[in-house]
mmCIF file with all atom_site columns, C-alpha atoms and ligand atoms in Angstrom:
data_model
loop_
_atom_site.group_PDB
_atom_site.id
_atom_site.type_symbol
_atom_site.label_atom_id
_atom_site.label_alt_id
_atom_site.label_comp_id
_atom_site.label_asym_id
_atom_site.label_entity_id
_atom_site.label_seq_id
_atom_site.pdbx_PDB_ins_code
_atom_site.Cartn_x
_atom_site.Cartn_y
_atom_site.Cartn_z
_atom_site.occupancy
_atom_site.B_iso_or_equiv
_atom_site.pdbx_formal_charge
_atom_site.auth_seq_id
_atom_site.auth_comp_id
_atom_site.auth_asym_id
_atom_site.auth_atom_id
_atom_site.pdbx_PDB_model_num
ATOM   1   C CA . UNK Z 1 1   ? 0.000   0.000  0.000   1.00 96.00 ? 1435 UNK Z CA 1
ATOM   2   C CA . UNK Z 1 2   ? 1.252   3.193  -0.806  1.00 98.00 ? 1436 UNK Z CA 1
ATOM   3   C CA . UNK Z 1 3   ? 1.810   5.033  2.618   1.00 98.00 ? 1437 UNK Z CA 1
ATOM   4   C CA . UNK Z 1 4   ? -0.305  8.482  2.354   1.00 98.00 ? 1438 UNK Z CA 1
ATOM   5   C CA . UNK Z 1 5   ? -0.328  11.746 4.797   1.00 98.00 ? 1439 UNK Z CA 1
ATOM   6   C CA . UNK Z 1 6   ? -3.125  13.798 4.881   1.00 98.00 ? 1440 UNK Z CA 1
ATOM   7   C CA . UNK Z 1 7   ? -2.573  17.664 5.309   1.00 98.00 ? 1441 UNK Z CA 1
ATOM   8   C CA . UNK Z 1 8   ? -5.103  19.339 7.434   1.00 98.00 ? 1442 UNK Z CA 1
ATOM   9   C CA . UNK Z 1 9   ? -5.938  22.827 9.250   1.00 97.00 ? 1443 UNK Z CA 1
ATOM   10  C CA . UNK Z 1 10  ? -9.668  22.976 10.195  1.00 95.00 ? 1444 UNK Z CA 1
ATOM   11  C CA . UNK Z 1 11  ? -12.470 20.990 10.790  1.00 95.00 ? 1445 UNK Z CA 1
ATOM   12  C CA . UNK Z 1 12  ? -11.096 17.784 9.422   1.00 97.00 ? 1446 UNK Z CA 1
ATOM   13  C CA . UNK Z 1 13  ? -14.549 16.360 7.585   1.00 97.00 ? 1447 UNK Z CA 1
ATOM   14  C CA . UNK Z 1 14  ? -12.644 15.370 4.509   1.00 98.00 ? 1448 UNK Z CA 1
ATOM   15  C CA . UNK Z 1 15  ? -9.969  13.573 6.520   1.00 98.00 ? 1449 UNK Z CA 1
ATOM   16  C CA . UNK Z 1 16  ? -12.778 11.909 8.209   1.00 98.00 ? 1450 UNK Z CA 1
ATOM   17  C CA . UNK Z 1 17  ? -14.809 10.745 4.661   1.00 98.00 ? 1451 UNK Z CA 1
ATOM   18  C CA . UNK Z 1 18  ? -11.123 9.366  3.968   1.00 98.00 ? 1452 UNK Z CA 1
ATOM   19  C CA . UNK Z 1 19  ? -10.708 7.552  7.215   1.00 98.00 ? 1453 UNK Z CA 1
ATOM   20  C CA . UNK Z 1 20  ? -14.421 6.156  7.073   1.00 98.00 ? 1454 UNK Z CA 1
ATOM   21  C CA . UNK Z 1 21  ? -13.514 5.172  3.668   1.00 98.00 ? 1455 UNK Z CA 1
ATOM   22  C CA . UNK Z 1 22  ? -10.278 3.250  4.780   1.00 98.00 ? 1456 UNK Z CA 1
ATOM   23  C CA . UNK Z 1 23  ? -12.313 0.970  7.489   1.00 98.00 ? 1457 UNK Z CA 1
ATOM   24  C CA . UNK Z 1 24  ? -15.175 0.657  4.903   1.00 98.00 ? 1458 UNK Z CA 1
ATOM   25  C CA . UNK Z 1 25  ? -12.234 -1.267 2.201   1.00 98.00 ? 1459 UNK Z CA 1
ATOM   26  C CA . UNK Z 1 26  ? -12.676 1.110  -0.062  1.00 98.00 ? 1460 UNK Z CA 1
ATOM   27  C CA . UNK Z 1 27  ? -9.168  2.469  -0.256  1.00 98.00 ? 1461 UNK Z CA 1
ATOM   28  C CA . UNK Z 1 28  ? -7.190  -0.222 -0.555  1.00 98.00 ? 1462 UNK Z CA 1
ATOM   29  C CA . UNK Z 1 29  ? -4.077  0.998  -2.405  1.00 98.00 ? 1463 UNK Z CA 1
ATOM   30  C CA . UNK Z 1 30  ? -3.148  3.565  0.474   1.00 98.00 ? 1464 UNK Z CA 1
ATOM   31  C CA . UNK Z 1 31  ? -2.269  3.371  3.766   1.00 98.00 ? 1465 UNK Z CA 1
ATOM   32  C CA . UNK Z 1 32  ? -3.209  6.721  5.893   1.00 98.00 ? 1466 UNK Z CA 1
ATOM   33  C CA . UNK Z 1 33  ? 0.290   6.746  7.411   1.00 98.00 ? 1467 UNK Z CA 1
ATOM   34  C CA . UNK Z 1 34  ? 0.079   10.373 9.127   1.00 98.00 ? 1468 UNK Z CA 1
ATOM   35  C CA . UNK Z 1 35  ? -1.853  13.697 9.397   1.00 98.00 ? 1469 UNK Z CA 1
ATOM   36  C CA . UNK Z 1 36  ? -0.222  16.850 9.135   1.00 98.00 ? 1470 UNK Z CA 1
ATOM   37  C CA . UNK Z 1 37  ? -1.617  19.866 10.600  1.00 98.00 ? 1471 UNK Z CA 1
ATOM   38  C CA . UNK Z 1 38  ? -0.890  23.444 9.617   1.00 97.00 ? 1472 UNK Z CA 1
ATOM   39  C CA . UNK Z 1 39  ? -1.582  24.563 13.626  1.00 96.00 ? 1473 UNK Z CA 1
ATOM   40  C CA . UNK Z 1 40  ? -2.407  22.974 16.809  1.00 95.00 ? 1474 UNK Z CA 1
ATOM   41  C CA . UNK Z 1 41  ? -6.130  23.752 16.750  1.00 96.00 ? 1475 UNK Z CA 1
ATOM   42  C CA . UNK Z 1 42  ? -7.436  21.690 14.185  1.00 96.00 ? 1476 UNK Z CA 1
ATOM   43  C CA . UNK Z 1 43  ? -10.279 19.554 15.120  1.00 98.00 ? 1477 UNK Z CA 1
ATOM   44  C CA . UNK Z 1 44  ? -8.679  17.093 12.427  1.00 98.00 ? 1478 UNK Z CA 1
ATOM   45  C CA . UNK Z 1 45  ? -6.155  16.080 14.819  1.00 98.00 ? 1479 UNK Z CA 1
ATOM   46  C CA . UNK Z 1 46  ? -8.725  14.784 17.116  1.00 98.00 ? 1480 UNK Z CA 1
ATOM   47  C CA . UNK Z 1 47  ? -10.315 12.948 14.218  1.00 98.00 ? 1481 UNK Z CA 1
ATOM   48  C CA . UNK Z 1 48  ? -6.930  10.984 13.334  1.00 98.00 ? 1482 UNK Z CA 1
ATOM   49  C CA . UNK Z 1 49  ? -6.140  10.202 17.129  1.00 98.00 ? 1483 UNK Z CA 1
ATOM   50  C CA . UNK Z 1 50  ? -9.575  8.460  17.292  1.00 98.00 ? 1484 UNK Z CA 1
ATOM   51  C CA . UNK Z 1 51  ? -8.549  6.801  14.354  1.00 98.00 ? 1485 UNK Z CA 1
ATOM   52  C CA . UNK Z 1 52  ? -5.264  5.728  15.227  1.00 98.00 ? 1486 UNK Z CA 1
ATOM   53  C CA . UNK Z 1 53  ? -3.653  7.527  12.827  1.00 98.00 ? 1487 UNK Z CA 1
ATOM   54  C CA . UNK Z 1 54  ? -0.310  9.771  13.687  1.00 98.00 ? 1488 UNK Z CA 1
ATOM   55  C CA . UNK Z 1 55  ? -0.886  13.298 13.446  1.00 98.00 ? 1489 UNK Z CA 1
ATOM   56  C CA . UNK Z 1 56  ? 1.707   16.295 13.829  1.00 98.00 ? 1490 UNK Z CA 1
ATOM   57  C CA . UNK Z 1 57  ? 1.900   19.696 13.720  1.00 98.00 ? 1491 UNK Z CA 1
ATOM   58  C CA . UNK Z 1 58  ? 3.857   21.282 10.814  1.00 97.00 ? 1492 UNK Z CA 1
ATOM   59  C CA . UNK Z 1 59  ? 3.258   25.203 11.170  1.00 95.00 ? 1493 UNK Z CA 1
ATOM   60  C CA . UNK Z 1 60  ? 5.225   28.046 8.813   1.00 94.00 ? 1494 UNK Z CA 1
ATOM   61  C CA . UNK Z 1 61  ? 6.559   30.383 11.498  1.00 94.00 ? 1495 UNK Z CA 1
ATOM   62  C CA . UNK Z 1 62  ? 6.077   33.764 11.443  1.00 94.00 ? 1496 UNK Z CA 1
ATOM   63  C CA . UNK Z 1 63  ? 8.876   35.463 8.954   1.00 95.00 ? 1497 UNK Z CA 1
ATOM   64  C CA . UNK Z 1 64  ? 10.218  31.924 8.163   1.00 95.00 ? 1498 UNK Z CA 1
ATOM   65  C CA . UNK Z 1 65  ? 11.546  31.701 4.660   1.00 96.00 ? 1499 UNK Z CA 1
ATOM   66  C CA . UNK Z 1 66  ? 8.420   29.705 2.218   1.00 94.00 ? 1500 UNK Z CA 1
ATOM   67  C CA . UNK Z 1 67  ? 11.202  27.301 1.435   1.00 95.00 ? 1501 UNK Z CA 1
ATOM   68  C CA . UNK Z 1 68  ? 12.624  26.558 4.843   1.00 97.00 ? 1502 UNK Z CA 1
ATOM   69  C CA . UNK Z 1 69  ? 9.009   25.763 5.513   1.00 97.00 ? 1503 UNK Z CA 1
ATOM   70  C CA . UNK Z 1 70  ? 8.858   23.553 2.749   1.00 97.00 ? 1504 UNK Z CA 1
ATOM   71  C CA . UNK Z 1 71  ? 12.643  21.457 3.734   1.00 98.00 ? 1505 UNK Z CA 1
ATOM   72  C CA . UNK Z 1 72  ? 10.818  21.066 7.200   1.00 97.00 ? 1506 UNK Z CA 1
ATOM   73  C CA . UNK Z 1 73  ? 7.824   19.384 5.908   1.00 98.00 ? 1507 UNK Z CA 1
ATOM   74  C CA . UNK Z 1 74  ? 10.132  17.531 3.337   1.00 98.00 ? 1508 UNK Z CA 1
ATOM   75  C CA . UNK Z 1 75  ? 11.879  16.139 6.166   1.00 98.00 ? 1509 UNK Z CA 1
ATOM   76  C CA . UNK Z 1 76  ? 8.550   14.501 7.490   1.00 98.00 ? 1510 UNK Z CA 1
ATOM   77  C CA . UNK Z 1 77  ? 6.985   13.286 4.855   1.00 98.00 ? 1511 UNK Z CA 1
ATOM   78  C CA . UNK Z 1 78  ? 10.695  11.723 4.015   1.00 98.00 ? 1512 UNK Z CA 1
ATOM   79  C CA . UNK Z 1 79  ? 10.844  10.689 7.870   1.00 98.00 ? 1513 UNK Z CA 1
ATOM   80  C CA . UNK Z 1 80  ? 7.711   9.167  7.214   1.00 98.00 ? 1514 UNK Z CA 1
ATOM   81  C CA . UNK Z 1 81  ? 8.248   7.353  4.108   1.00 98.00 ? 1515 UNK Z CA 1
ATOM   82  C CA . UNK Z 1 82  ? 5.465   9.366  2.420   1.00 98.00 ? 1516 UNK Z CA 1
ATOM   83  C CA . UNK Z 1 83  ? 4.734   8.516  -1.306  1.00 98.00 ? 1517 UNK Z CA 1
ATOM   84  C CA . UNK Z 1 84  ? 1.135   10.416 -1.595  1.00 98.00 ? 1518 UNK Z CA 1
ATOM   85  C CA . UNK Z 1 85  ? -0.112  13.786 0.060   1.00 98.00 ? 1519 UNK Z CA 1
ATOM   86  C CA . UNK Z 1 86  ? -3.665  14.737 0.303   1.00 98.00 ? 1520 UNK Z CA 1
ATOM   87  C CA . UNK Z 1 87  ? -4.409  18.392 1.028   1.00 98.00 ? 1521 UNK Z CA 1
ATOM   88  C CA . UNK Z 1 88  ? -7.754  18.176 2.615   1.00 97.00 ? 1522 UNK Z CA 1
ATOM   89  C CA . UNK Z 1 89  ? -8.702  21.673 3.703   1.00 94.00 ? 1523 UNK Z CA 1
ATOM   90  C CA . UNK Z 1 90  ? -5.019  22.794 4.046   1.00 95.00 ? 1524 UNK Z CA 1
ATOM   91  C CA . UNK Z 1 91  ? -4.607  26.427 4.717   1.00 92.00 ? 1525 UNK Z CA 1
ATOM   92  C CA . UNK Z 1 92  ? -0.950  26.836 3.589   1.00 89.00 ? 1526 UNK Z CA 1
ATOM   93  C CA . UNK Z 1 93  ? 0.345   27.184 0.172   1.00 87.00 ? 1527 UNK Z CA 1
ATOM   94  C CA . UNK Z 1 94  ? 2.373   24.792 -0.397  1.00 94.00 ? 1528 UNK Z CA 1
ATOM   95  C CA . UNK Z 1 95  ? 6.042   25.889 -1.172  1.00 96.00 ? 1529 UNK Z CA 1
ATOM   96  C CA . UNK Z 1 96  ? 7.378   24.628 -4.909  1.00 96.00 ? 1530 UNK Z CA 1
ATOM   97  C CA . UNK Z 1 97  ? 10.426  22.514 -3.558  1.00 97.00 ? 1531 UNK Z CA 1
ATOM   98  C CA . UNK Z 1 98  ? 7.545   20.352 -1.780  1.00 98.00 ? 1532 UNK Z CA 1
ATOM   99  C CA . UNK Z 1 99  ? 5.267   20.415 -5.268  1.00 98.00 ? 1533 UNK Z CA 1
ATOM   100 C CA . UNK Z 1 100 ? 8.609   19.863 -7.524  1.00 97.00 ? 1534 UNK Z CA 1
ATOM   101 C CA . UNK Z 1 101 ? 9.749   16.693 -5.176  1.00 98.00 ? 1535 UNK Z CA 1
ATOM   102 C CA . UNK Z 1 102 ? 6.074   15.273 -5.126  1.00 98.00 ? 1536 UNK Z CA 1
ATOM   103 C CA . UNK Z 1 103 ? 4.985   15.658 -9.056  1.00 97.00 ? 1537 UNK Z CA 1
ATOM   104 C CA . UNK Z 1 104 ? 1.813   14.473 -9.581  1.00 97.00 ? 1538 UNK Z CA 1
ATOM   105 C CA . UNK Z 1 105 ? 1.470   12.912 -6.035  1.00 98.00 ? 1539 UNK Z CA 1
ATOM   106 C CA . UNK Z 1 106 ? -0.489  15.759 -4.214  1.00 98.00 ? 1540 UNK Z CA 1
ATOM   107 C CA . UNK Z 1 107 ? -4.006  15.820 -4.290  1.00 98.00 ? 1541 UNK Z CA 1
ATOM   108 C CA . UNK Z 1 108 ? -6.388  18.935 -3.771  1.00 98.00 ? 1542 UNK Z CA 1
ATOM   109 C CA . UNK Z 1 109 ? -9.706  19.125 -2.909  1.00 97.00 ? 1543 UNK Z CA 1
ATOM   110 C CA . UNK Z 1 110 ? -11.644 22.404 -3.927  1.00 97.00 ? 1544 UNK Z CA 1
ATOM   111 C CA . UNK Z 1 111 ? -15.147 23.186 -3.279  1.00 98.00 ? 1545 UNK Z CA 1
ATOM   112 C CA . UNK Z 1 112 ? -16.134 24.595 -6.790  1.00 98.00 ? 1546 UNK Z CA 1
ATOM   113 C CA . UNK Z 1 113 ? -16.301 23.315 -10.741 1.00 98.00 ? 1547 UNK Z CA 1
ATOM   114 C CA . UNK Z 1 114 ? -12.722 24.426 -11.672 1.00 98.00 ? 1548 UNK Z CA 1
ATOM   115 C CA . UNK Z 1 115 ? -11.985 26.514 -13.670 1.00 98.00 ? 1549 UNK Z CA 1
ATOM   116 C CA . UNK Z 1 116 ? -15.035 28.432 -11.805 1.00 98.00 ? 1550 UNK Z CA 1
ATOM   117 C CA . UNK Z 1 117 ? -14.354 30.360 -8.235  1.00 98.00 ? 1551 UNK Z CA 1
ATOM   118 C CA . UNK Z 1 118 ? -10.740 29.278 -7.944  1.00 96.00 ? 1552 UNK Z CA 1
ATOM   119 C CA . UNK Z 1 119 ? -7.437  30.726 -7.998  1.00 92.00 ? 1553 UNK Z CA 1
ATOM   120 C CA . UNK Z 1 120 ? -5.855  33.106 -5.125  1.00 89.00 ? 1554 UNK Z CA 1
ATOM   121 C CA . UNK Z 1 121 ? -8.046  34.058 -2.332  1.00 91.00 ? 1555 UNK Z CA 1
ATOM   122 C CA . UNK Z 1 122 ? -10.954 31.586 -3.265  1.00 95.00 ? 1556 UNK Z CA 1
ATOM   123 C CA . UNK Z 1 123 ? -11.167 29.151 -0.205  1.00 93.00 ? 1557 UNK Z CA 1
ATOM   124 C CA . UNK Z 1 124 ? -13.884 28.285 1.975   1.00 94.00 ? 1558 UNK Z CA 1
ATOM   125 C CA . UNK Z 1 125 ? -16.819 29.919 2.167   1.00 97.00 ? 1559 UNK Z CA 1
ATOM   126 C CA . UNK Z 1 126 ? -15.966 32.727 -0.055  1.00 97.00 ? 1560 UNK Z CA 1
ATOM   127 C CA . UNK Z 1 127 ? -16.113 30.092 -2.656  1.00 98.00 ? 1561 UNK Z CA 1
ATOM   128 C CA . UNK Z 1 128 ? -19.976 29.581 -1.783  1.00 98.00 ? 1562 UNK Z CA 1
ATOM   129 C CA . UNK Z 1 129 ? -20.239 33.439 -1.681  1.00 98.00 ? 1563 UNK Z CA 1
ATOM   130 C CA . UNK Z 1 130 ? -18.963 33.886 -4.955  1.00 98.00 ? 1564 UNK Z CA 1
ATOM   131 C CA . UNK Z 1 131 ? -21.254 31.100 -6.738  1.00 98.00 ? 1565 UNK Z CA 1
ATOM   132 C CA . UNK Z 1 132 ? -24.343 32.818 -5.102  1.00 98.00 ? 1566 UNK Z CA 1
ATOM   133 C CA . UNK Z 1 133 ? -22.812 36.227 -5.874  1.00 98.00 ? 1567 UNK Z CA 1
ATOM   134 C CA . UNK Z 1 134 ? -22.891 35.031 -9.170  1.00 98.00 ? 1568 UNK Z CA 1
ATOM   135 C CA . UNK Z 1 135 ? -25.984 33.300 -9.402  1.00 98.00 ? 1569 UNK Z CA 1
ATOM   136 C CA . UNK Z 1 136 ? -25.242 29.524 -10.974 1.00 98.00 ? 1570 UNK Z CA 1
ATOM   137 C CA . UNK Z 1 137 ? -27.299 26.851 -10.402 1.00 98.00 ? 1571 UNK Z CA 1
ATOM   138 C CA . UNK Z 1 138 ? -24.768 24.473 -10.488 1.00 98.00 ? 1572 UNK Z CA 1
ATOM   139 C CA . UNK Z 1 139 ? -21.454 24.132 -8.130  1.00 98.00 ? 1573 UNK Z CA 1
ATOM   140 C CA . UNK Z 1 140 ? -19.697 21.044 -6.859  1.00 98.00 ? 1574 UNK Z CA 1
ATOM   141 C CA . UNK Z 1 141 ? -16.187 20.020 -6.570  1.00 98.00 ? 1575 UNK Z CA 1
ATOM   142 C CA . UNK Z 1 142 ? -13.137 19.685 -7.655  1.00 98.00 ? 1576 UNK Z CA 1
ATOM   143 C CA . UNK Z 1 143 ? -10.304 16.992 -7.254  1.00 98.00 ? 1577 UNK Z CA 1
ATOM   144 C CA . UNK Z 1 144 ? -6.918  18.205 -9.171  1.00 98.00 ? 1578 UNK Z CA 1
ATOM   145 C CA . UNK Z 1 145 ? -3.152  17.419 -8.844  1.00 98.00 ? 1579 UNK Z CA 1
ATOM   146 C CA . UNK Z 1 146 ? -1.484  20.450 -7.271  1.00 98.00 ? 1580 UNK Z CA 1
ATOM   147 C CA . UNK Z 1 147 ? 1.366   22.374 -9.152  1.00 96.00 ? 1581 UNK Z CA 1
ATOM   148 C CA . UNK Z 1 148 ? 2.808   25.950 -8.917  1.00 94.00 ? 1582 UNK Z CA 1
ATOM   149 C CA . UNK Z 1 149 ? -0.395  27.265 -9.355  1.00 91.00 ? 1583 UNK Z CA 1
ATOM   150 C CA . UNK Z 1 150 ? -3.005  27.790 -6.734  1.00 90.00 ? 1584 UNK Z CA 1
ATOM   151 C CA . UNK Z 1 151 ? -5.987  25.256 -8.021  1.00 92.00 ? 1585 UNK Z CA 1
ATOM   152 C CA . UNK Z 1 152 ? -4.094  25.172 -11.251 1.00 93.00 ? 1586 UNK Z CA 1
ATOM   153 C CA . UNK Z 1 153 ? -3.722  21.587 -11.559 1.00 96.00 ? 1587 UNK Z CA 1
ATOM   154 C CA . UNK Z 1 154 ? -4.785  18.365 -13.323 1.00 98.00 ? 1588 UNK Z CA 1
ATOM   155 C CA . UNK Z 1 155 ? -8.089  17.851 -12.829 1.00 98.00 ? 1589 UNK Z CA 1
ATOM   156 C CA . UNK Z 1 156 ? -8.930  14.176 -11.841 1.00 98.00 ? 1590 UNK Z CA 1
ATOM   157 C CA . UNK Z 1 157 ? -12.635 13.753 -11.009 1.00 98.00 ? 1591 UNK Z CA 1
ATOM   158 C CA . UNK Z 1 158 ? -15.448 16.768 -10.490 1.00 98.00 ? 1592 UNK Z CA 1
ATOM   159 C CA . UNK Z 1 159 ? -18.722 16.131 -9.006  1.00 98.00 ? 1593 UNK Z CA 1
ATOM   160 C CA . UNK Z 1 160 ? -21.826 18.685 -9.687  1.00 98.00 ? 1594 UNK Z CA 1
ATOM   161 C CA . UNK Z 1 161 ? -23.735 19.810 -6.589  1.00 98.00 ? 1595 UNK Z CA 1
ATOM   162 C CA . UNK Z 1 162 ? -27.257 21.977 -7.506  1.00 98.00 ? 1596 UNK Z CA 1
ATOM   163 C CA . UNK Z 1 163 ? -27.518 25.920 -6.283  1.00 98.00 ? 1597 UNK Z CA 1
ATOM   164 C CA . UNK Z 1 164 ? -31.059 25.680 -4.537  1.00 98.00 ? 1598 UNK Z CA 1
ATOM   165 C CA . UNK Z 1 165 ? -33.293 28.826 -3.695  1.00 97.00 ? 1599 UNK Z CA 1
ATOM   166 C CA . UNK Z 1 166 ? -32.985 30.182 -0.250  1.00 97.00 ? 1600 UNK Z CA 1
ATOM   167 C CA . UNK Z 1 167 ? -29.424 28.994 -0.101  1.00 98.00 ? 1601 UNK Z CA 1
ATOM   168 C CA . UNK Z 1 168 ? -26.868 30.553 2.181   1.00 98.00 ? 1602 UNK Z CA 1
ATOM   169 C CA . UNK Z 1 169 ? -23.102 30.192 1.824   1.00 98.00 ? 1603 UNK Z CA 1
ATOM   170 C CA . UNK Z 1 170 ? -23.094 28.458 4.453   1.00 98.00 ? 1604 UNK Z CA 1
ATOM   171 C CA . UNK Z 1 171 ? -26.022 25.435 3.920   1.00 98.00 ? 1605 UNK Z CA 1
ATOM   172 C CA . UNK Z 1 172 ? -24.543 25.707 -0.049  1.00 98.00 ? 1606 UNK Z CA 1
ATOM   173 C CA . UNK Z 1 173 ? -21.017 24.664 1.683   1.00 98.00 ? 1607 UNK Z CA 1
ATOM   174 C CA . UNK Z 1 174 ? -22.237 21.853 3.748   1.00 98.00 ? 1608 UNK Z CA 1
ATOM   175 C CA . UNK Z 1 175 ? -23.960 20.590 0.624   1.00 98.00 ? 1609 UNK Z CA 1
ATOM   176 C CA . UNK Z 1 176 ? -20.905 20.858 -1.337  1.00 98.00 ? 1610 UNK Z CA 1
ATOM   177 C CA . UNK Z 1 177 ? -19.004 18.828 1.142   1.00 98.00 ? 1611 UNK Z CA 1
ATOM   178 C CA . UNK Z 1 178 ? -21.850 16.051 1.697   1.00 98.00 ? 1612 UNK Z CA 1
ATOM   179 C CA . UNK Z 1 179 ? -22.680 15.126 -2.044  1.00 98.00 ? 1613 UNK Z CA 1
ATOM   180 C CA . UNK Z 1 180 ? -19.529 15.838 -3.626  1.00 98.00 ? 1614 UNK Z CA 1
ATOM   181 C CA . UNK Z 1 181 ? -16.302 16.440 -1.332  1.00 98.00 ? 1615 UNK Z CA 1
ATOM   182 C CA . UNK Z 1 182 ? -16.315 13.564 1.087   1.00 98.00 ? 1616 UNK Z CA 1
ATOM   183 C CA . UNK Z 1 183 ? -17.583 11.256 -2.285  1.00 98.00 ? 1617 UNK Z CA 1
ATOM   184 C CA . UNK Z 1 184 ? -14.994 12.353 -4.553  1.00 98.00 ? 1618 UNK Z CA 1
ATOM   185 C CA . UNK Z 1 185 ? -11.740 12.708 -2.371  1.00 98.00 ? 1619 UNK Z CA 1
ATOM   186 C CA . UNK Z 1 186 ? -11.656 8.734  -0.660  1.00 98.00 ? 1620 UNK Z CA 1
ATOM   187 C CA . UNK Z 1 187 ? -12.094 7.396  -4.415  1.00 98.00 ? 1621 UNK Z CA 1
ATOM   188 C CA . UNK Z 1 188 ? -9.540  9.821  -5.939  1.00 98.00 ? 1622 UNK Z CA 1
ATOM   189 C CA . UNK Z 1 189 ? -7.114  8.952  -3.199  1.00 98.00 ? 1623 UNK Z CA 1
ATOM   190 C CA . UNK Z 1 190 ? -7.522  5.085  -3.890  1.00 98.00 ? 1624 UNK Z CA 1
ATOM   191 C CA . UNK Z 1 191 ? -7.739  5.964  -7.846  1.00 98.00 ? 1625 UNK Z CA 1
ATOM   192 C CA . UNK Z 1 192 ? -4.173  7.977  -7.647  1.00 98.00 ? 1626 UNK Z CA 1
ATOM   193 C CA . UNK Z 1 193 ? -2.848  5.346  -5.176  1.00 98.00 ? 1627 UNK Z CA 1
ATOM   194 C CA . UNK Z 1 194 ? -3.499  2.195  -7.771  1.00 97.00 ? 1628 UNK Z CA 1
ATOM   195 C CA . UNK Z 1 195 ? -2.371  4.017  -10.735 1.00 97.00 ? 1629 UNK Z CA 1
ATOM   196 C CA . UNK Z 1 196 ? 0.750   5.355  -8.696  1.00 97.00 ? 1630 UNK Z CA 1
ATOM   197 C CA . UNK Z 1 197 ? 1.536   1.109  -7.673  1.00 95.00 ? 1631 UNK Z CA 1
ATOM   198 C CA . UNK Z 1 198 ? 0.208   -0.111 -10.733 1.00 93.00 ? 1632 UNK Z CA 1
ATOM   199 C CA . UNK Z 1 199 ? 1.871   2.337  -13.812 1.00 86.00 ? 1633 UNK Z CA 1
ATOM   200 C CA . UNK Z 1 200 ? 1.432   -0.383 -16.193 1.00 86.00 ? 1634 UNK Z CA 1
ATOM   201 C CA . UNK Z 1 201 ? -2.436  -0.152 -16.056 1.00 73.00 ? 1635 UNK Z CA 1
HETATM 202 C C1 . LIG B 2 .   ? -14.061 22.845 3.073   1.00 75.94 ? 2796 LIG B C1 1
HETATM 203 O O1 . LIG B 2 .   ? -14.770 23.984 2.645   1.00 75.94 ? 2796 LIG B O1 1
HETATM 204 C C2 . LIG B 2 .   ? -13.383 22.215 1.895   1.00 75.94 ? 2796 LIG B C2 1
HETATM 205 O O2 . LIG B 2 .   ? -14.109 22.484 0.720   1.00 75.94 ? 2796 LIG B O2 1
HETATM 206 C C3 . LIG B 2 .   ? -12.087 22.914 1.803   1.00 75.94 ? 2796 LIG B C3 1
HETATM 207 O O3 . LIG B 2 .   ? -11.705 23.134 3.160   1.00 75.94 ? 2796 LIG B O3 1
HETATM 208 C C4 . LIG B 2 .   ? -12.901 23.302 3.947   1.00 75.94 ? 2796 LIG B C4 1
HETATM 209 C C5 . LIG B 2 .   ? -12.804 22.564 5.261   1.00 75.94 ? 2796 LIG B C5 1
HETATM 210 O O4 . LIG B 2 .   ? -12.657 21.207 5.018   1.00 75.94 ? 2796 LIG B O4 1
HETATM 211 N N1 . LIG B 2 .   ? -11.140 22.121 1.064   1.00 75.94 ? 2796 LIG B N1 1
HETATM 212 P P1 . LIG B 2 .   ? -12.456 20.144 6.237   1.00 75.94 ? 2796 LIG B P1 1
HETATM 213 O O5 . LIG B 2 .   ? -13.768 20.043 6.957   1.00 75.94 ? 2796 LIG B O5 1
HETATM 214 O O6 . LIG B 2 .   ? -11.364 20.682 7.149   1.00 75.94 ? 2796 LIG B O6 1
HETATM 215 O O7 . LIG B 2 .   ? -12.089 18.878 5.538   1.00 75.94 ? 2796 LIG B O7 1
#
């Protein structure tokens, strides 16, 4: 199995739709080896002690160089024998000597249809503002490789989520996250995970 961390800084509920996934057999190409958090806080830490999984805290210090930030976490997800990362509601762009050294194994998971409300500054719930700002009556989510630029990457899988009347940013998110998120990023982890073990298929 190809041993997989998880990078985290909130609430943790797409960490969880992984780790439910895991028990459930339906990831059985990756191992979730470790969570890394971006701070202390996170509720997602919780959620991996309960399931057994390791978690740590890998935060960018104040003034600290982007790319001394980056050998740090490079040194734990080498420590750690990492082959896959998973940014599941991570906070903290990810500096480029981490993206160069882990090309085409580092998942995202964004709460719009890409190429639509992404891009710097769209995270969140300004995401759900800016689709009802807009007015769509579709949304949903994205799955995409990460590169150099912000929701710039691959896509892998996308899963549509309708705009209903009445709709707040905030019942629009949980929607978002309910019939697309946590059902897109287990099977894209397992999907990357085979294809990553198995090149010849
Ligand atoms: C969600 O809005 C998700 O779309 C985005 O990060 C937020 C928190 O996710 N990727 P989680 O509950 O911490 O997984």
């Amino acid at each position: 199995m190809l041993r997989t961390a998880v990078l985290v800084s909130g609430g943790g509920t797409n960490l969880q739709a992984i780790l439910d996934a895991k028990a459930a057999g339906k990831i059985p190409h990756a191992e979730i080896a470790l969570v890394i958090a971006s701070n202390g806080r996170a509720y997602a830490l919780e959620r991996a002690a309960k399931a057994g999984v390791p978690g740590i805290v890998v935060h960018k210090e104040k003034g600290e160089a982007i790319e001394a930030y980056g050998e740090r976490l490079l040194a734990v997800l080498r420590e750690n024998r990492i082959g896959l990362c998973v940014l599941a509601g991570f906070l903290t762009i990810l500096p480029e000597n981490v993206i160069r050294a882990y090309d085409h194994r580092i998942l995202n998971i964004h709460p719009s249809l890409i190429p639509s409300f992404c891009g710097k500054g769209f995270y969140g719930l300004k995401v759900h503002e800016a689709a009802l700002e807009r007015g769509v009556k579709v949304t949903g989510a994205t799955v995409h490789f990460v590169n150099e630029i912000p929701d710039g990457g691959g896509i892998i899988a996308q899963k549509a989520v309708a705009v209903l009347p009445g709709d707040t940013p905030e019942i629009l998110q949980r929607r978002v996250m309910e019939e697309a998120e946590w059902v897109l990023l287990p099977a894209a982890v397992e999907e990357t995970a085979r294809k990553i073990e198995n090149p010849e298929l």
